[in-house]
GROMACS .gro file of C-alpha atoms in nm:
model
  133
    1ILE     CA    1   0.062   0.666  -1.399
    2PRO     CA    2   0.196   0.989  -1.563
    3GLU     CA    3   0.398   1.176  -1.417
    4GLU     CA    4   0.109   1.500  -1.438
    5ILE     CA    5  -0.147   1.243  -1.144
    6GLY     CA    6   0.037   1.487  -0.949
    7LEU     CA    7  -0.169   1.785  -1.013
    8LEU     CA    8  -0.471   1.618  -0.982
    9THR     CA    9  -0.361   1.841  -0.609
   10GLU     CA   10  -0.775   1.771  -0.548
   11LEU     CA   11  -0.802   1.378  -0.602
   12THR     CA   12  -0.954   1.218  -0.353
   13LEU     CA   13  -0.962   0.782  -0.551
   14ILE     CA   14  -0.767   0.574  -0.742
   15ARG     CA   15  -0.916   0.257  -0.944
   16PHE     CA   16  -0.693   0.119  -1.235
   17ASN     CA   17  -0.837  -0.199  -1.129
   18THR     CA   18  -0.753  -0.512  -1.360
   19ASN     CA   19  -0.568  -0.329  -1.696
   20LYS     CA   20  -0.250  -0.352  -1.799
   21LEU     CA   21  -0.002  -0.107  -1.587
   22THR     CA   22   0.303  -0.131  -1.616
   23GLY     CA   23   0.593   0.087  -1.465
   24GLY     CA   24   0.606   0.177  -1.056
   25PHE     CA   25   0.480   0.476  -0.903
   26PRO     CA   26   0.552   0.830  -1.043
   27ALA     CA   27   0.737   1.050  -0.737
   28SER     CA   28   0.438   1.303  -0.822
   29MET     CA   29   0.135   1.153  -0.599
   30ARG     CA   30   0.372   1.271  -0.325
   31ASN     CA   31   0.175   1.599  -0.349
   32LEU     CA   32  -0.176   1.408  -0.336
   33THR     CA   33  -0.234   1.464   0.010
   34LYS     CA   34  -0.645   1.433  -0.050
   35LEU     CA   35  -0.525   1.089  -0.178
   36GLY     CA   36  -0.737   0.884   0.081
   37ALA     CA   37  -0.754   0.508  -0.164
   38ILE     CA   38  -0.561   0.398  -0.471
   39SER     CA   39  -0.712   0.058  -0.577
   40VAL     CA   40  -0.450  -0.047  -0.882
   41GLY     CA   41  -0.517  -0.479  -0.846
   42SER     CA   42  -0.456  -0.689  -1.053
   43ASN     CA   43  -0.223  -0.540  -1.332
   44GLN     CA   44   0.150  -0.570  -1.405
   45MET     CA   45   0.281  -0.319  -1.245
   46THR     CA   46   0.673  -0.324  -1.093
   47GLY     CA   47   0.930  -0.182  -0.880
   48PRO     CA   48   0.969  -0.108  -0.507
   49LEU     CA   49   0.672   0.020  -0.271
   50PRO     CA   50   0.716   0.400  -0.252
   51GLU     CA   51   0.812   0.522   0.065
   52PHE     CA   52   0.602   0.835   0.055
   53PHE     CA   53   0.258   0.630   0.029
   54GLY     CA   54   0.423   0.706   0.418
   55SER     CA   55   0.335   1.077   0.418
   56LEU     CA   56  -0.002   1.076   0.252
   57PRO     CA   57  -0.255   1.181   0.607
   58ASN     CA   58  -0.524   1.079   0.421
   59LEU     CA   59  -0.457   0.774   0.292
   60GLY     CA   60  -0.681   0.484   0.390
   61PHE     CA   61  -0.716   0.210   0.173
   62LEU     CA   62  -0.404   0.070  -0.027
   63ARG     CA   63  -0.465  -0.247  -0.258
   64LEU     CA   64  -0.219  -0.343  -0.419
   65GLY     CA   65  -0.207  -0.696  -0.464
   66GLU     CA   66  -0.206  -0.952  -0.785
   67ASN     CA   67   0.100  -0.688  -0.942
   68ARG     CA   68   0.420  -0.770  -0.946
   69PHE     CA   69   0.618  -0.553  -0.757
   70THR     CA   70   0.896  -0.611  -0.536
   71GLY     CA   71   1.144  -0.504  -0.300
   72THR     CA   72   1.087  -0.492   0.058
   73ILE     CA   73   0.762  -0.278   0.300
   74PRO     CA   74   0.833   0.056   0.328
   75THR     CA   75   0.922   0.159   0.726
   76SER     CA   76   0.738   0.445   0.645
   77TRP     CA   77   0.372   0.258   0.552
   78GLY     CA   78   0.390   0.271   0.917
   79ASN     CA   79   0.282   0.622   0.933
   80LEU     CA   80  -0.065   0.462   0.750
   81ARG     CA   81  -0.258   0.557   1.066
   82GLN     CA   82  -0.559   0.665   0.932
   83THR     CA   83  -0.558   0.279   0.654
   84VAL     CA   84  -0.859   0.026   0.743
   85PHE     CA   85  -0.738  -0.186   0.427
   86LEU     CA   86  -0.400  -0.251   0.282
   87SER     CA   87  -0.380  -0.529   0.046
   88ILE     CA   88  -0.053  -0.628  -0.066
   89TYR     CA   89  -0.099  -1.007  -0.184
   90ASP     CA   90   0.018  -1.170  -0.487
   91ASN     CA   91   0.383  -0.941  -0.514
   92GLN     CA   92   0.731  -0.998  -0.515
   93LEU     CA   93   0.789  -0.821  -0.185
   94GLU     CA   94   1.001  -1.014   0.061
   95GLY     CA   95   1.206  -0.943   0.341
   96LYS     CA   96   1.087  -0.962   0.760
   97ILE     CA   97   0.736  -0.730   0.737
   98PRO     CA   98   0.821  -0.447   0.997
   99GLU     CA   99   0.796  -0.388   1.372
  100GLU     CA  100   0.617  -0.044   1.238
  101ILE     CA  101   0.281  -0.163   1.050
  102GLY     CA  102   0.247  -0.369   1.399
  103LYS     CA  103   0.126   0.034   1.501
  104LEU     CA  104  -0.191   0.036   1.238
  105ARG     CA  105  -0.442  -0.059   1.545
  106ASN     CA  106  -0.738   0.138   1.261
  107MET     CA  107  -0.651  -0.199   1.005
  108GLY     CA  108  -0.914  -0.389   0.871
  109THR     CA  109  -0.872  -0.576   0.658
  110LEU     CA  110  -0.413  -0.667   0.532
  111GLU     CA  111  -0.354  -0.948   0.320
  112LEU     CA  112   0.024  -1.003   0.257
  113SER     CA  113   0.021  -1.378   0.123
  114GLY     CA  114   0.215  -1.474  -0.200
  115ASN     CA  115   0.412  -1.341  -0.162
  116ALA     CA  116   0.778  -1.473  -0.003
  117PHE     CA  117   0.808  -1.279   0.403
  118TRP     CA  118   0.968  -1.380   0.630
  119GLY     CA  119   1.052  -1.407   1.065
  120HIS     CA  120   0.751  -1.376   1.303
  121LEU     CA  121   0.477  -1.125   1.274
  122PRO     CA  122   0.608  -0.785   1.515
  123ALA     CA  123   0.494  -0.623   1.761
  124GLY     CA  124   0.114  -0.507   1.778
  125PHE     CA  125   0.009  -0.732   1.598
  126GLU     CA  126  -0.229  -0.834   1.886
  127ASN     CA  127  -0.315  -0.399   1.908
  128MET     CA  128  -0.516  -0.469   1.595
  129THR     CA  129  -0.846  -0.550   1.736
  130ARG     CA  130  -1.039  -0.415   1.458
  131ILE     CA  131  -0.873  -0.731   1.201
  132LEU     CA  132  -1.138  -0.921   1.046
  133THR     CA  133  -1.066  -1.297   1.025
   0.00000   0.00000   0.00000
């Protein structure tokens, strides 16, 4: 994804599923404050999950599954209060699921499988009453 994407400040949707995208997300994406959905599943993207996604106030849909992202879930993602769909399955993520994720009460779909997470589910998961099973 080119750095210039950050110049598209009116952008509300990014959908690049099932391509052969590599690399990570450019820092310029932090300027996309109207962005409501990012869908880049089934690519070959790498690197850590961006902390700055947690500062995008309208981000409600995040599909990053089936890539090669590494590291942990950023604690800043606990700020994604509008998020109803979060899919990060089948990556190379690890560690504990941050307590902050338990604060996402509007979550309807949460896909975390196919990673190396460990530990207990964070407190607050029982309050995610919109999760579909």
